[in-house]
Amino acid sequence: MKKRFRLGSRFWGLIAFVMAVAVATTAPAQTELSMWYHGSQNILEREVIGQIVDDFNTSQAEWKVLLKSFPEGSYNDAVVRAAQRGNLPDIIDVDAPVVANWVWLGYLQPLAFDAATVEAFLPSSVGRWKGEIYSVGLWEAALAILTRKSTLEKYGIRIPNLDAPWSGAEFEAALAKIKDSGDFHYPLDLGLAREGEWFPYAISPFLQSFGGDLVDRSTYLTAQGALNGTAAQEFGRWWQSLFTRGFVPSLGRVQVDRTAALIDGTYAMSWNGNWTVLDFIEAHGEDAVFLPAPDFGGGSVIGAGSWQFGVSATSKHVDGATAFVKFAVQDRHLTQIADQLGLIPPTAASARASKHYGPEGRLAEFVDLSRKQALLRPVSPSYVVIAKVFERALVEMAEGADVRQVLDEATQDINRDIQRNAGY
C-alpha cells in the first residue's frame, strides 16, 4: 500500500507565489507612443507638458507616451523631414495656422472626437479643416497693448476698454503725444526683432482692422483686392509711417527682453501677449494695464490660434494617441497650464478655476479679448506661403519701398502659389 503525502500550507503558498510572479513577468508591457513637442527651450513649459505625459502613463496600463522635445525654430522642419521619410510620431504638436497645410500634405488625420468633446473650447483653440477636427489646444494666446495707467493719465489719453477701444485716430494721437514728450525711447514696441510667425500673427490684425486681409476668405483662391486693395494700401502707408515718424524701433533691432524694456520705461506701450503680463503686473501692480486692439475702421482684431495636439496620419496606434489627447485636454490640465505658464485656458470651466483667469484673476479679461477680437490666420494650406510673402512685404515697406508695388507683387506671389496647387 502506497503511503499518501499531505501537502502543507507552506507548499501551496509557495506555488501561489511562483504563479503570481509568472503572471507578473508575462503581463503585456505598455505599448509605446511617440510624441513630438516644440518647446524644448522653454523649461517650465516642457516640465508641465512632461508632467501631463507622466500622469497619463501612470493612469492606465495600456499605453506609454515617449516625449521628444525640439527647439521651436527647427520643429516644423523636423516634422517635414520625418514625413518625407515616413517616420512621423504618433502624436504631433502643431501650430494652429499650419493645421490645414499639414492635413493637405497628409501629416494629420481627423481626431476621433465628437463635437461635444470640444464644444466648450474657444473656437480658435480647435484645429478644423473642411468640417473635420484635427487638433485641440491646451491653451490660447492673445495680444494686447501693455502700458501703465499713470502714463496714459499723464498725457491725457483715454483708457479704452473692450466695449470702447481706441479708434485709429485716437491711437495715432496717443503715439504722437508720447513721442513729442521725449520721455521714452519709443512710444510703441511691436516686437519686430522677432521673425517668422510673429509678423502674420501680430501685425496682420492691423491690416484686417483697416479692412484688408491676407487672402479673400470667401474662396481662399485669391489675394486680389484683399492684400492690395484700397484698405490694404492704407494699412501699408500707416505701417511705413510708424518707422518714418519714429513711433517704433526699426526692424531687426536687438531686443534682449521686451518686457524688461517696457518695465524700465524704454517703451511707453508694448504690443505683446498675455504670457508676458504677469511679469509686468509684478513690477507695476495696479498701474499695469492691458488694452484691446485699436479699431482702424474694420473692427478691433487680434491674432488667434496657438499650439495644439493631433494624431499623425501614419500612426499605428490611433486609439492610444487619441486617448492621450483626450486625457491632456481635461479642464484640470488646462487650469494647471494657465496658472503655471500664464496662458489663456481655452474652456470656461478651466478659466473659472484659474487663479489668474478666474473671476478675481488679474488676467480674466484676456478670455473676453480672445472671444471677441480674435481672428484665425487664413485656414488654408496656402497659409504657409502667405505668411512668408506677407513678412517679406512688411519688411520691404518698412524699408521704404513703394507700398502699392509691394502689395501688388505680394498678391501675385500668393495667387501663383494657389494656382500652381490647383486651389489646394
PDB file of C-alpha atoms in Angstrom, residues 31 66 78 102 138 161 163 184 256 282 344 361 390 413:
ATOM      1  CA  THR A  31       2.611  49.939 -25.959  1.00  0.00           C
ATOM      2  CA  LEU A  66       7.584  58.852 -25.008  1.00  0.00           C
ATOM      3  CA  ALA A  78      11.855  68.243 -38.342  1.00  0.00           C
ATOM      4  CA  TRP A 102      -0.370  69.526 -42.710  1.00  0.00           C
ATOM      5  CA  LEU A 138      -4.336  73.146 -24.167  1.00  0.00           C
ATOM      6  CA  ASN A 161     -11.882  99.077 -22.894  1.00  0.00           C
ATOM      7  CA  ASP A 163     -16.584  97.876 -25.480  1.00  0.00           C
ATOM      8  CA  PHE A 184      10.605 107.348 -23.862  1.00  0.00           C
ATOM      9  CA  VAL A 256      17.127  91.244 -25.331  1.00  0.00           C
ATOM     10  CA  GLU A 282       4.553  92.096 -10.666  1.00  0.00           C
ATOM     11  CA  ILE A 344      -5.238  81.505 -21.624  1.00  0.00           C
ATOM     12  CA  GLY A 361      -7.874  86.987 -11.542  1.00  0.00           C
ATOM     13  CA  PHE A 390       3.431  88.897 -46.021  1.00  0.00           C
ATOM     14  CA  ASP A 413       3.077  85.669 -55.469  1.00  0.00           C
TER      15      ASP A 413
END
